[in-house]
Short mmCIF file of C-alpha atoms and ligand atoms in Angstrom, two decimals:
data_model
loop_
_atom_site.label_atom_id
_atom_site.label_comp_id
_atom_site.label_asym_id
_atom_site.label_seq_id
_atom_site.Cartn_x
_atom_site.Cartn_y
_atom_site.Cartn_z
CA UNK A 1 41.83 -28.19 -35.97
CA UNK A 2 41.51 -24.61 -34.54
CA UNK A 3 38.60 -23.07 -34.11
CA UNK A 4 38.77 -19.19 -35.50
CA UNK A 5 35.00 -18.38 -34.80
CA UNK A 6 32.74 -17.69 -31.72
CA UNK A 7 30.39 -20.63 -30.96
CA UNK A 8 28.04 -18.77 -28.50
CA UNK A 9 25.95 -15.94 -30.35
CA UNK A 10 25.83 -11.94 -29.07
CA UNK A 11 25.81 -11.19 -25.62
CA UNK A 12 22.12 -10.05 -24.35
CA UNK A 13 22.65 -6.43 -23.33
CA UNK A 14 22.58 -5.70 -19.50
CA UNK A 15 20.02 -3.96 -17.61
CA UNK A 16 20.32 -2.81 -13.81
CA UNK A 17 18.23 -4.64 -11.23
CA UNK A 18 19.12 -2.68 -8.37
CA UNK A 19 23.06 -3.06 -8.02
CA UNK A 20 22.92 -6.69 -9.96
CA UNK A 21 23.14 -6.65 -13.95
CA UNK A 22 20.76 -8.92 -15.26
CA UNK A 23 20.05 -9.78 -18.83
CA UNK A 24 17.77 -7.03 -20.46
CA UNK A 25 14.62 -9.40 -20.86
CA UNK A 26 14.43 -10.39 -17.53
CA UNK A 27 14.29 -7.32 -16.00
CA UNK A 28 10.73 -6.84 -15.89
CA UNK A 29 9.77 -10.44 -15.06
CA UNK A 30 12.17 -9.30 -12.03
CA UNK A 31 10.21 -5.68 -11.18
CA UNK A 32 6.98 -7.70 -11.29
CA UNK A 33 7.93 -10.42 -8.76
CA UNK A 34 8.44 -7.45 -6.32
CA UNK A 35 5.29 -5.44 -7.06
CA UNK A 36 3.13 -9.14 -7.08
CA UNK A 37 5.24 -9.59 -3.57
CA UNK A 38 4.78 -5.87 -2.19
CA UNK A 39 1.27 -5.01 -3.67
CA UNK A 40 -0.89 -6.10 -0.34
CA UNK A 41 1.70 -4.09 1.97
CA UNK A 42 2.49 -1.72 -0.62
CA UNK A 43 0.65 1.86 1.51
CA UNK A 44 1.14 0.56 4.49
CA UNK A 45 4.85 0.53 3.93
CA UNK A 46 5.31 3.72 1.92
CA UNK A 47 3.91 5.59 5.19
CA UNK A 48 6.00 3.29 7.34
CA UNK A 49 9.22 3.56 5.54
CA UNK A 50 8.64 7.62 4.77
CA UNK A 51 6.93 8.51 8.26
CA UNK A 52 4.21 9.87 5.57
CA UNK A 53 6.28 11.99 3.46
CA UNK A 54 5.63 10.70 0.49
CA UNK A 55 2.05 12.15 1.07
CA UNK A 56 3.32 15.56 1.52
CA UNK A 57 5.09 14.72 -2.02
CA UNK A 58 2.36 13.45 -3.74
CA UNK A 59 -0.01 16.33 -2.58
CA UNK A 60 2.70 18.72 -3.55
CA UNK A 61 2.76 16.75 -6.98
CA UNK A 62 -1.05 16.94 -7.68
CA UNK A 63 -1.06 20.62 -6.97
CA UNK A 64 1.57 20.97 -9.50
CA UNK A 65 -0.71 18.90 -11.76
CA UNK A 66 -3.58 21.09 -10.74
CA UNK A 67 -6.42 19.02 -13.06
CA UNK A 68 -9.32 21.67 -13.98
CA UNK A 69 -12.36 21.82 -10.72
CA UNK A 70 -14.53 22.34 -13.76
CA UNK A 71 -16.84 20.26 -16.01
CA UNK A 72 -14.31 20.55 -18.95
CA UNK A 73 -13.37 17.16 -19.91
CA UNK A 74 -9.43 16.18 -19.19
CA UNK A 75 -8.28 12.84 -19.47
CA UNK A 76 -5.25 11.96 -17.40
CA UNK A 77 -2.67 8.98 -17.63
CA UNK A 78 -1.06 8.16 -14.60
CA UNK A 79 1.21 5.07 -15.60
CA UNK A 80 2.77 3.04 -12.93
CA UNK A 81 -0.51 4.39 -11.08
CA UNK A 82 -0.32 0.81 -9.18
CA UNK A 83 -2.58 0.92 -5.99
CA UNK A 84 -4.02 4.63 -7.49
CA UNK A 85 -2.39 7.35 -5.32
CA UNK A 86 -1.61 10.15 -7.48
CA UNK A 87 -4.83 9.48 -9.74
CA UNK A 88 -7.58 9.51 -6.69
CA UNK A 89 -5.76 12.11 -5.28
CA UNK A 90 -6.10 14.09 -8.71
CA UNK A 91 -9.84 12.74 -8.94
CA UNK A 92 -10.65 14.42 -5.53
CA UNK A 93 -9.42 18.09 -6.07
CA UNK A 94 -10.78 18.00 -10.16
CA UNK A 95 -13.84 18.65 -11.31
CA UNK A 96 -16.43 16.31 -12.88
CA UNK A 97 -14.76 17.11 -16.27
CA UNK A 98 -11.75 14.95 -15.25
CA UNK A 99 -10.98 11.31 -15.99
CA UNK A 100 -8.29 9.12 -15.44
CA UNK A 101 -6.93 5.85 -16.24
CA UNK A 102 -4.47 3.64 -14.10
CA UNK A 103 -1.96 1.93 -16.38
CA UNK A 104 0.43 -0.68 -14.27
CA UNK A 105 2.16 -3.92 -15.57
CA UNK A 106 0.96 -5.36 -12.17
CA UNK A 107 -2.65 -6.78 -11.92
CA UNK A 108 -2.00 -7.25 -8.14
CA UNK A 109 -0.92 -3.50 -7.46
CA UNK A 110 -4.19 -2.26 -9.28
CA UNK A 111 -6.38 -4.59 -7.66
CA UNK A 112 -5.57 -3.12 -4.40
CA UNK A 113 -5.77 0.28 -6.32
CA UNK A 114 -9.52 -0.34 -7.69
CA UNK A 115 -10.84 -1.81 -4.30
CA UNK A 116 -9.37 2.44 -2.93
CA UNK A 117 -10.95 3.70 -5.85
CA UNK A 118 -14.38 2.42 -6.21
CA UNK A 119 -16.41 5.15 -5.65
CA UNK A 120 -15.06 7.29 -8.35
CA UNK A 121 -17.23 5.10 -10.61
CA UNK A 122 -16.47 5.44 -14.18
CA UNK A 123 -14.24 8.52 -13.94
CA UNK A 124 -11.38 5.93 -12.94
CA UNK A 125 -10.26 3.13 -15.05
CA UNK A 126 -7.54 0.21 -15.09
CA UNK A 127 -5.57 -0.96 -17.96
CA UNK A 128 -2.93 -3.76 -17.43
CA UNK A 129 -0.14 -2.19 -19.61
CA UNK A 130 3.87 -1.21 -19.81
CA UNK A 131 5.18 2.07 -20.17
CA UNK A 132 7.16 0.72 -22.70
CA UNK A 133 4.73 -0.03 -24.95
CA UNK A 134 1.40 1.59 -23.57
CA UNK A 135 -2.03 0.59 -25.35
CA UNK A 136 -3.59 4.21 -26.20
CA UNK A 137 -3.78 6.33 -29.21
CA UNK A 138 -1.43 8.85 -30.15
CA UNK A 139 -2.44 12.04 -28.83
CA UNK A 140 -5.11 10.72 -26.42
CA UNK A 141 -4.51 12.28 -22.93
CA UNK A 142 -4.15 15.60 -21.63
CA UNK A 143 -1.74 15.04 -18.97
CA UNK A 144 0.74 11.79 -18.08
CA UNK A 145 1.78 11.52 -14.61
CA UNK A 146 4.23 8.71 -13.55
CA UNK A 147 5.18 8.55 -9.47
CA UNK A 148 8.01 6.32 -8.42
CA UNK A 149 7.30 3.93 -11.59
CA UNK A 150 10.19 4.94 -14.53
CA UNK A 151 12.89 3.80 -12.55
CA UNK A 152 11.60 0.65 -12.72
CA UNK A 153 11.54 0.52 -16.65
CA UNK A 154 13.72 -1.27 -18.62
CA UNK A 155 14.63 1.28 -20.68
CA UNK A 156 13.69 5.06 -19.57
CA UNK A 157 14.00 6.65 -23.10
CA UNK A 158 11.71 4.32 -24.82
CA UNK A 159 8.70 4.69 -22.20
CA UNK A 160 9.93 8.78 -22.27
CA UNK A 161 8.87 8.54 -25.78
CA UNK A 162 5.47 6.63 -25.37
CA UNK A 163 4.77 9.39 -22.76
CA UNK A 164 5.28 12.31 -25.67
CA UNK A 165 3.21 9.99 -28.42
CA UNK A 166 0.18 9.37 -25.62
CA UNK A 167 -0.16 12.95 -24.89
CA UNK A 168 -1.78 15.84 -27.03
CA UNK A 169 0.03 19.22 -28.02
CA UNK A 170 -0.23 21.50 -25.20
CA UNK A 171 0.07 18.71 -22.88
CA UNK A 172 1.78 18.20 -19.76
CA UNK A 173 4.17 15.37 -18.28
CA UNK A 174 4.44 14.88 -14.82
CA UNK A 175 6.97 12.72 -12.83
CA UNK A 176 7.66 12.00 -9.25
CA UNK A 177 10.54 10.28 -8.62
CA UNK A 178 13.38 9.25 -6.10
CA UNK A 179 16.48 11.43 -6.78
CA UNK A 180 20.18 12.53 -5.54
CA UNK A 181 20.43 14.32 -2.37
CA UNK A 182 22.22 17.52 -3.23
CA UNK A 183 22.30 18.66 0.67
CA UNK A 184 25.40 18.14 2.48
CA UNK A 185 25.15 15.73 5.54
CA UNK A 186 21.54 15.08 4.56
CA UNK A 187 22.98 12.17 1.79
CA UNK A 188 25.34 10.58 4.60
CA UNK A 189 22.14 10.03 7.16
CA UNK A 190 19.82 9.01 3.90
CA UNK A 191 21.98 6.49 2.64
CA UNK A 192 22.56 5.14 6.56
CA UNK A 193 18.75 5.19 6.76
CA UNK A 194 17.87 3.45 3.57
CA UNK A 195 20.49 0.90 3.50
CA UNK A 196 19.69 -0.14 7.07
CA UNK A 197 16.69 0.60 8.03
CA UNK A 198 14.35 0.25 4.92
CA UNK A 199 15.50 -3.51 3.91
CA UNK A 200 14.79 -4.13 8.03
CA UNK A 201 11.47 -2.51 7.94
CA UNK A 202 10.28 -4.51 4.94
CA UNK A 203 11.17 -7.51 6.49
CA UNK A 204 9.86 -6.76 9.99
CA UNK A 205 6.16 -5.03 8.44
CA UNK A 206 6.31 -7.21 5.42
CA UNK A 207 8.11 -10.04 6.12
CA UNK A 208 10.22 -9.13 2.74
CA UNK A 209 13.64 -7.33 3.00
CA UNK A 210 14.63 -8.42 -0.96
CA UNK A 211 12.08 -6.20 -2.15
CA UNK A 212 13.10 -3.48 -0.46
CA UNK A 213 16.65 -3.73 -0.87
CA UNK A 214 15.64 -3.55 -4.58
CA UNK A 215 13.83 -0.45 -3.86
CA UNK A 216 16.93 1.24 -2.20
CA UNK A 217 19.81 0.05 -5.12
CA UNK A 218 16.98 1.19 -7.58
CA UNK A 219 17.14 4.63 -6.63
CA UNK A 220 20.89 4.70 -6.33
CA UNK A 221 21.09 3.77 -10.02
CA UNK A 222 18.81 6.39 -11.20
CA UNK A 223 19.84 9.17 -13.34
CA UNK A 224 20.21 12.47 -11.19
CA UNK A 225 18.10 15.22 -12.04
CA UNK A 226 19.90 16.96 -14.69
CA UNK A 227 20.52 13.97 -16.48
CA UNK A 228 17.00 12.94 -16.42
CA UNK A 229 15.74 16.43 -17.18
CA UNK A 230 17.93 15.91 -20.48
CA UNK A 231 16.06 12.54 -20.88
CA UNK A 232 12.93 14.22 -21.20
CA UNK A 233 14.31 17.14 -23.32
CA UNK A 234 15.76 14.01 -25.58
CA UNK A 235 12.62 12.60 -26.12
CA UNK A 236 10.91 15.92 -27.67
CA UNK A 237 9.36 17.31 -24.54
CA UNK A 238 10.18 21.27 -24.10
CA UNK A 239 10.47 23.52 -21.09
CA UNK A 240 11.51 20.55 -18.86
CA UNK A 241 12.45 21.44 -15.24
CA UNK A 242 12.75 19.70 -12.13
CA UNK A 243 11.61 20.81 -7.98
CA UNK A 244 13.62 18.67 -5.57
CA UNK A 245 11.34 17.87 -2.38
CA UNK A 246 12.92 17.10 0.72
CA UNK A 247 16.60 18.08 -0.24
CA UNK A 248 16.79 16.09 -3.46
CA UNK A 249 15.45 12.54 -1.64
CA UNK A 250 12.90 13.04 -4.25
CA UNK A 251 12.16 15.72 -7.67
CA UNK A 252 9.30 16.51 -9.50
CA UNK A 253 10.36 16.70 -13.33
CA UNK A 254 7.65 18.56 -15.48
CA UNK A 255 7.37 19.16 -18.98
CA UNK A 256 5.59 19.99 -22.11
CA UNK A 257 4.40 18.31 -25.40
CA UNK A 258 4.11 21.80 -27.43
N1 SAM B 1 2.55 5.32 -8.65
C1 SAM B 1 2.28 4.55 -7.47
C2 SAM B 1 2.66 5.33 -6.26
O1 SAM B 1 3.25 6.41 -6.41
O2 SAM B 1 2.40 4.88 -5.15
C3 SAM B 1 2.98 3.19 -7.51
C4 SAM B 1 4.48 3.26 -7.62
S1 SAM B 1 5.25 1.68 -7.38
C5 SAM B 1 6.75 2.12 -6.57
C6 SAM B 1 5.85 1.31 -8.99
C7 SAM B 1 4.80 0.77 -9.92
O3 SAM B 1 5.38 0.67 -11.22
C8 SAM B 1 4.29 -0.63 -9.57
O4 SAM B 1 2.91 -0.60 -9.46
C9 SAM B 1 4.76 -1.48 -10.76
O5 SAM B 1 3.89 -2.54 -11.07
C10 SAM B 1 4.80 -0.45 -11.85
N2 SAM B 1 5.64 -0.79 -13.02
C11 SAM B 1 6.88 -1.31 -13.00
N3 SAM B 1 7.32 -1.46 -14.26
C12 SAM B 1 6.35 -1.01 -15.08
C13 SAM B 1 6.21 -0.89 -16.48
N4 SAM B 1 7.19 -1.25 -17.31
N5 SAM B 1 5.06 -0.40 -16.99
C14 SAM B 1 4.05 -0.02 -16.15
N6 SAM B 1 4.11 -0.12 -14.83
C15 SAM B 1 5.25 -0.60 -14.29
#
C-alpha cells in the first residue's frame, strides 16, 4: 500500500549558531554553555583578544549614554550586562540619581559581575532574565543598553521589541555591537586575525578555542549596520542611527522610544 502522507511532523525552524544551523530551541541552551564556559575568563580575554579596545568602545559608548551626574532618579537596563561593564562604568560617571539593573540569562557571567560591582550597593542590581522575554513592566526604564549580547539572541526582532515595551516615551536604546568592516584592507587583516588568532588565544588563555570560534562565526552572521538600523526602526524605535568604532569592527546603534 502506498503511503501518500508525511510521517515525520514540521521541520523545527533553523537558527544560526555561529556558521552551524541548529534547531531554533537549542540555540540558547548552546549560547549558555559558552557564557557558563567563558564567564571566569570572560575580562581577562576581552582585553587579551582586543589589546583593550573594547574599553575605548565601551567608554565611548557610556559617553554616548551620558546618564544624568545629578540626583534625578534614572533607571537603566543594561541586558546582556553579564560580568557588569557598561553598567559600572555608567554607575561611575552618573550621579546618585542613577540606578541600574544587570539582566543576563547567565547566573555565572553575573556572579563574576556582582563580585566587580559590590560597592555600588543598592544602586546595582541582578536579574537572571532573557532579552526575549525580559521580567519588567512596560515602560519601566529610562534607558536600555545592550553591549555585545543581541547577537547572541535567538531571534533579534523579538528581544528589539521587549527593548521598546521596557522603556518609557522619551527613552533611549543603546547598543554596542560587533559589525562589518566597511574599510578596505582593514576586513582582509580582521578576518586573518579573528579566524586565527582569536580561536588560538582562547585556547592558549582559556584553555577553550570552541567558544571563541563561536564568538568569531557569530559576528560574521550578524546583520550589518543598515540592516540592523532597519531592525530597530521595525520594531517602533525612531531616529535610529549607527557610529562605527574602529572602521566598522564594531557600531554603536542608538535610538528613541518617542
Ligand atoms: N555586556 C557585557 C559586555 O559587554 O562585556 C557582556 C557581553 S557577553 C559577550 C554576552 C552576554 O549575553 C553574556 O553574558 C550572555 O550570558 C548574555 N546573553 C546571551 N543570550 C542572552 C539572552 N537571550 N538574554 C539575556 N542575556 C543573554
Amino acid at each position: 500500500m502506498s503511503q501518500d502522507f508525511e510521517t515525520k511532523g514540521p521541520k523545527e525552524r533553523k537558527a544560526s549558531f555561529g556558521f552551524a544551523a541548529v534547531d531554533e530551541s537549542a540555540k540558547q541552551g548552546l549560547v549558555n554553555a559558552v557564557f557558563s564556559r567563558v564567564a571566569r575568563n570572560y575580562d581577562l580575554m576581552n582585553d587579551v583578544m582586543s589589546g583593550g579596545l573594547h574599553r575605548l568602545w565601551k567608554s565611548d559608548f557610556v559617553s554616548l549614554l551620558a546618564p544624568p551626574k545629578s540626583t534625578v532618579p534614572y533607571a537603566l537596563l543594561d541586558v546582556a550586562g553579564g560580568t557588569g561593564d557598561i553598567a559600572l562604568k555608567a554607575l561611575e560617571v552618573a550621579g546618585a540619581g542613577t540606578r541600574a539593573v544587570i539582566c543576563d540569562i547567565s547566573a555565572e557571567m553575573m556572579e563574576v559581575g556582582r563580585a566587580r560591582g559590590a560597592r555600588f550597593g543598592d544602586r546595582l542590581t541582578f536579574v537572571q532574565g532573557n532579552a526575549e522575554c525580559l521580567p519588567f513592566c512596560d515602560r519601566s526604564f529610562d534607558a536600555y543598553t545592550i553591549a555585545f549580547g543581541i547577537r547572541n539572541v535567538t531571534h533579534i526582532d523579538t528581544a528589539l521589541a521587549e527593548a521598546f515595551r521596557v522603556l518609557k516615551p522619551g527613552g533611549r536604546f543603546l547598543c554596542l555591537e560587533f559589525s562589518t568592516v566597511e574599510v578596505p584592507l582593514l576586513d582582509t587583516l580582521y578576518d586573518a586575525y579573528s579566524f586565527n588568532a582569536i580561536p588560538a588565544l582562547g585556547a592558549l588563555v582559556a584553555g577553550d578555542s570552541a567558544s571563541y570560534r563561536y564568538l568569531v562565526e557569530s559576528i560574521r552572521r550578524f546583520p550589518d549596520q543598515k540592516t540592523f538600523m532597519g531592525l530597530i526602526e521595525n520594531a517602533g524605535f525612531e531616529r535610529a542611527r549607527y557610529r562605527n568604532l574602529s572602521g566598522g569592527i564594531a557600531a554603536i546603534h542608538s535610538a528613541w522610544r518617542l
